[in-house]
Amino acid sequence: MVSGMTVRGTAALGAVLLSVVAVPAQTATAAPADAGNRSVQAHPAQTAEDLAAPDVAGLREVLRTALTQGAPGAIARVEDDGTVHEVAEGVADRTTGRAITNADRFRVGSVTKSFSAVVLLQLVDEGALDLDTPVDTYLPGLLPDDRITVRHVLSHRSGLYDYTNDMFADTVPGFEAVRNKVFSYQELIDLSLEKPLGNAPGAAYSYSNTNFVVAGMLIEKLTGKSVQSAYKSRIIKPLGLRDTSYVHPRTTIAGRHAKGYLPPDVADGTLVDSTEQTVSWAQSAGAVISTTRDLDTFFSALLRGELTSAAQLAQMQQWVPVNSTQGYGLGLRRRDLSCGVSVYGHTGTVQGYYTYAFTSKDGGRSVTALANTSNNGTVLNTMARTLESAFCGKPAKSSKAATGAVNGSAARGGTPVERYEDIAPGIARD
Ligand code: REX
């Protein structure tokens, strides 16, 4: 099942600490002083016009490859200064065989972290929050170390343990145990605090969902409203994101949507329909529902400076190194592609859904890609190549260079892959 189309003019709105930090020249902000890094490697500024044309045929090949590796369906949408390219392969629903399309809603996982960060950066703009103030000033007694600042939390440098490491150590039983559970934020923090801090505040990057549970608590404390209400009034409504919602703890996805399929840790071919769940284990760290169009719109708007002041957008782009080709800002990832282009956005993994949503430096070109499976490192690595197709154009010689720098966890189906940093480090897949 293949669908691909290009539409013109119809676009909506337009755990390793390395010693090198890459800061694009156009964001000439130094990494935070306590990040423990040295040299600054700059990529030249890129606008959408500077980029090679998107390789739409290559994009389709990437999605087809993901299907051969176990994804029931895969979609990608590129929005390039008003020109939209949409590609879809496979099915949204294995039972009915309905073809997946870019109109399908899905669970975006940690892309939610960018929503939470934007709300907090807006609160900085409003003078209600200071990035270098301890979290405990706003939420007295919450964290065990009053040196943990808001900035540490938003850049995954708090040292707070990621409770999902234990929760999902065994993938399907772990998921079934929390599928219908409703956690309070405090319960999730308590789970994290059963383990000591992994590093002194500010000393190291270590990805942890706990940080963005704290972010949700800060949003609710400072606005006096739910995160749902903050996302809605500050992001969803202003940008007209009509397919985006946060419905925690409702378990269903309203409207047309892709079903999510979760493979167990043993590659026995059984897929669990994981579509319906509370996502209460993630909430402000991962429970948003959206579409490829809305995420393209969101990240374009963010990098165009439509959601925060220029000063706060620059704060979001103070990078701490993740590995040699990735940085983490404040709820924002930077990935350096093989063609020398850096892109900005987030990845997401919730049971049954892998998302990549990234945009160019000026927000002029965005891509969002989704495969309706997870716990499959091979598919995850393949989907990273959608960024190469979208931003680097057709590969010059062999597509080998465009395999994407990922260091993944489990490979399914026998293809060895390196560990994938984006997934919480302690989660062993195989
Ligand atoms: C939870 C387990 C993974 C998924 C996780 N997800 O921490 C957050 C997220 C919300 O999206 N993070 C990603 C499960 C990595 C990001 O920031 O890009 N894995 C699965 C297991 C493994 O259960 N035992 O693959 O569905």
mmCIF file with all atom_site columns, N, CA, C and O in Angstrom, residues 314-333:
data_model
loop_
_atom_site.group_PDB
_atom_site.id
_atom_site.type_symbol
_atom_site.label_atom_id
_atom_site.label_alt_id
_atom_site.label_comp_id
_atom_site.label_asym_id
_atom_site.label_entity_id
_atom_site.label_seq_id
_atom_site.pdbx_PDB_ins_code
_atom_site.Cartn_x
_atom_site.Cartn_y
_atom_site.Cartn_z
_atom_site.occupancy
_atom_site.B_iso_or_equiv
_atom_site.pdbx_formal_charge
_atom_site.auth_seq_id
_atom_site.auth_comp_id
_atom_site.auth_asym_id
_atom_site.auth_atom_id
_atom_site.pdbx_PDB_model_num
ATOM 1  N N  . ALA A 1 314 ? 16.839 30.997 22.428 1.00 0.00 ? 314 ALA A N  1
ATOM 2  C CA . ALA A 1 314 ? 18.302 30.797 22.527 1.00 0.00 ? 314 ALA A CA 1
ATOM 3  C C  . ALA A 1 314 ? 18.638 29.943 23.745 1.00 0.00 ? 314 ALA A C  1
ATOM 4  O O  . ALA A 1 314 ? 19.529 29.087 23.692 1.00 0.00 ? 314 ALA A O  1
ATOM 5  N N  . GLN A 1 315 ? 17.928 30.125 24.837 1.00 0.00 ? 315 GLN A N  1
ATOM 6  C CA . GLN A 1 315 ? 18.155 29.281 26.024 1.00 0.00 ? 315 GLN A CA 1
ATOM 7  C C  . GLN A 1 315 ? 17.850 27.820 25.697 1.00 0.00 ? 315 GLN A C  1
ATOM 8  O O  . GLN A 1 315 ? 18.567 26.908 26.119 1.00 0.00 ? 315 GLN A O  1
ATOM 9  N N  . MET A 1 316 ? 16.780 27.619 24.953 1.00 0.00 ? 316 MET A N  1
ATOM 10 C CA . MET A 1 316 ? 16.407 26.237 24.597 1.00 0.00 ? 316 MET A CA 1
ATOM 11 C C  . MET A 1 316 ? 17.492 25.568 23.764 1.00 0.00 ? 316 MET A C  1
ATOM 12 O O  . MET A 1 316 ? 17.571 24.352 23.688 1.00 0.00 ? 316 MET A O  1
ATOM 13 N N  . GLN A 1 317 ? 18.332 26.414 23.100 1.00 0.00 ? 317 GLN A N  1
ATOM 14 C CA . GLN A 1 317 ? 19.353 25.870 22.208 1.00 0.00 ? 317 GLN A CA 1
ATOM 15 C C  . GLN A 1 317 ? 20.750 25.966 22.797 1.00 0.00 ? 317 GLN A C  1
ATOM 16 O O  . GLN A 1 317 ? 21.745 26.037 22.080 1.00 0.00 ? 317 GLN A O  1
ATOM 17 N N  . GLN A 1 318 ? 20.856 25.981 24.082 1.00 0.00 ? 318 GLN A N  1
ATOM 18 C CA . GLN A 1 318 ? 22.157 25.830 24.735 1.00 0.00 ? 318 GLN A CA 1
ATOM 19 C C  . GLN A 1 318 ? 22.373 24.336 24.893 1.00 0.00 ? 318 GLN A C  1
ATOM 20 O O  . GLN A 1 318 ? 21.746 23.700 25.736 1.00 0.00 ? 318 GLN A O  1
ATOM 21 N N  . TRP A 1 319 ? 23.268 23.798 24.104 1.00 0.00 ? 319 TRP A N  1
ATOM 22 C CA . TRP A 1 319 ? 23.358 22.339 23.983 1.00 0.00 ? 319 TRP A CA 1
ATOM 23 C C  . TRP A 1 319 ? 24.309 21.705 24.974 1.00 0.00 ? 319 TRP A C  1
ATOM 24 O O  . TRP A 1 319 ? 25.428 22.176 25.145 1.00 0.00 ? 319 TRP A O  1
ATOM 25 N N  . VAL A 1 320 ? 23.853 20.633 25.573 1.00 0.00 ? 320 VAL A N  1
ATOM 26 C CA . VAL A 1 320 ? 24.786 19.745 26.274 1.00 0.00 ? 320 VAL A CA 1
ATOM 27 C C  . VAL A 1 320 ? 24.940 18.519 25.372 1.00 0.00 ? 320 VAL A C  1
ATOM 28 O O  . VAL A 1 320 ? 23.987 18.103 24.706 1.00 0.00 ? 320 VAL A O  1
ATOM 29 N N  . PRO A 1 321 ? 26.147 17.964 25.307 1.00 0.00 ? 321 PRO A N  1
ATOM 30 C CA . PRO A 1 321 ? 26.365 16.863 24.371 1.00 0.00 ? 321 PRO A CA 1
ATOM 31 C C  . PRO A 1 321 ? 25.685 15.577 24.807 1.00 0.00 ? 321 PRO A C  1
ATOM 32 O O  . PRO A 1 321 ? 25.684 15.225 25.987 1.00 0.00 ? 321 PRO A O  1
ATOM 33 N N  . VAL A 1 322 ? 25.107 14.901 23.836 1.00 0.00 ? 322 VAL A N  1
ATOM 34 C CA . VAL A 1 322 ? 24.510 13.584 24.045 1.00 0.00 ? 322 VAL A CA 1
ATOM 35 C C  . VAL A 1 322 ? 25.476 12.529 23.525 1.00 0.00 ? 322 VAL A C  1
ATOM 36 O O  . VAL A 1 322 ? 25.782 11.544 24.183 1.00 0.00 ? 322 VAL A O  1
ATOM 37 N N  . ASN A 1 323 ? 25.946 12.758 22.316 1.00 0.00 ? 323 ASN A N  1
ATOM 38 C CA . ASN A 1 323 ? 27.022 11.953 21.730 1.00 0.00 ? 323 ASN A CA 1
ATOM 39 C C  . ASN A 1 323 ? 27.652 12.834 20.662 1.00 0.00 ? 323 ASN A C  1
ATOM 40 O O  . ASN A 1 323 ? 27.435 14.045 20.656 1.00 0.00 ? 323 ASN A O  1
ATOM 41 N N  . SER A 1 324 ? 28.434 12.253 19.760 1.00 0.00 ? 324 SER A N  1
ATOM 42 C CA . SER A 1 324 ? 29.181 13.103 18.829 1.00 0.00 ? 324 SER A CA 1
ATOM 43 C C  . SER A 1 324 ? 28.290 13.784 17.794 1.00 0.00 ? 324 SER A C  1
ATOM 44 O O  . SER A 1 324 ? 28.719 14.718 17.123 1.00 0.00 ? 324 SER A O  1
ATOM 45 N N  . THR A 1 325 ? 27.046 13.345 17.642 1.00 0.00 ? 325 THR A N  1
ATOM 46 C CA . THR A 1 325 ? 26.178 13.949 16.618 1.00 0.00 ? 325 THR A CA 1
ATOM 47 C C  . THR A 1 325 ? 24.859 14.453 17.172 1.00 0.00 ? 325 THR A C  1
ATOM 48 O O  . THR A 1 325 ? 23.957 14.770 16.411 1.00 0.00 ? 325 THR A O  1
ATOM 49 N N  . GLN A 1 326 ? 24.739 14.512 18.488 1.00 0.00 ? 326 GLN A N  1
ATOM 50 C CA . GLN A 1 326 ? 23.477 14.974 19.068 1.00 0.00 ? 326 GLN A CA 1
ATOM 51 C C  . GLN A 1 326 ? 23.731 15.868 20.281 1.00 0.00 ? 326 GLN A C  1
ATOM 52 O O  . GLN A 1 326 ? 24.673 15.636 21.043 1.00 0.00 ? 326 GLN A O  1
ATOM 53 N N  . GLY A 1 327 ? 22.849 16.832 20.446 1.00 0.00 ? 327 GLY A N  1
ATOM 54 C CA . GLY A 1 327 ? 22.888 17.648 21.651 1.00 0.00 ? 327 GLY A CA 1
ATOM 55 C C  . GLY A 1 327 ? 21.497 17.742 22.240 1.00 0.00 ? 327 GLY A C  1
ATOM 56 O O  . GLY A 1 327 ? 20.498 17.503 21.547 1.00 0.00 ? 327 GLY A O  1
ATOM 57 N N  . TYR A 1 328 ? 21.419 18.067 23.518 1.00 0.00 ? 328 TYR A N  1
ATOM 58 C CA . TYR A 1 328 ? 20.121 18.302 24.156 1.00 0.00 ? 328 TYR A CA 1
ATOM 59 C C  . TYR A 1 328 ? 20.120 19.719 24.701 1.00 0.00 ? 328 TYR A C  1
ATOM 60 O O  . TYR A 1 328 ? 21.052 20.139 25.386 1.00 0.00 ? 328 TYR A O  1
ATOM 61 N N  . GLY A 1 329 ? 19.076 20.461 24.392 1.00 0.00 ? 329 GLY A N  1
ATOM 62 C CA . GLY A 1 329 ? 18.938 21.830 24.888 1.00 0.00 ? 329 GLY A CA 1
ATOM 63 C C  . GLY A 1 329 ? 18.008 21.830 26.078 1.00 0.00 ? 329 GLY A C  1
ATOM 64 O O  . GLY A 1 329 ? 18.235 21.130 27.067 1.00 0.00 ? 329 GLY A O  1
ATOM 65 N N  . LEU A 1 330 ? 16.928 22.607 26.016 1.00 0.00 ? 330 LEU A N  1
ATOM 66 C CA . LEU A 1 330 ? 15.904 22.565 27.059 1.00 0.00 ? 330 LEU A CA 1
ATOM 67 C C  . LEU A 1 330 ? 14.651 21.981 26.421 1.00 0.00 ? 330 LEU A C  1
ATOM 68 O O  . LEU A 1 330 ? 13.953 22.668 25.666 1.00 0.00 ? 330 LEU A O  1
ATOM 69 N N  . GLY A 1 331 ? 14.430 20.696 26.625 1.00 0.00 ? 331 GLY A N  1
ATOM 70 C CA . GLY A 1 331 ? 13.293 20.024 25.999 1.00 0.00 ? 331 GLY A CA 1
ATOM 71 C C  . GLY A 1 331 ? 13.395 20.004 24.484 1.00 0.00 ? 331 GLY A C  1
ATOM 72 O O  . GLY A 1 331 ? 12.375 19.874 23.793 1.00 0.00 ? 331 GLY A O  1
ATOM 73 N N  . LEU A 1 332 ? 14.569 20.133 23.979 1.00 0.00 ? 332 LEU A N  1
ATOM 74 C CA . LEU A 1 332 ? 14.789 20.189 22.529 1.00 0.00 ? 332 LEU A CA 1
ATOM 75 C C  . LEU A 1 332 ? 16.045 19.395 22.185 1.00 0.00 ? 332 LEU A C  1
ATOM 76 O O  . LEU A 1 332 ? 17.065 19.505 22.883 1.00 0.00 ? 332 LEU A O  1
ATOM 77 N N  . ARG A 1 333 ? 15.938 18.595 21.120 1.00 0.00 ? 333 ARG A N  1
ATOM 78 C CA . ARG A 1 333 ? 17.107 17.841 20.653 1.00 0.00 ? 333 ARG A CA 1
ATOM 79 C C  . ARG A 1 333 ? 17.697 18.515 19.431 1.00 0.00 ? 333 ARG A C  1
ATOM 80 O O  . ARG A 1 333 ? 16.961 19.086 18.621 1.00 0.00 ? 333 ARG A O  1
#
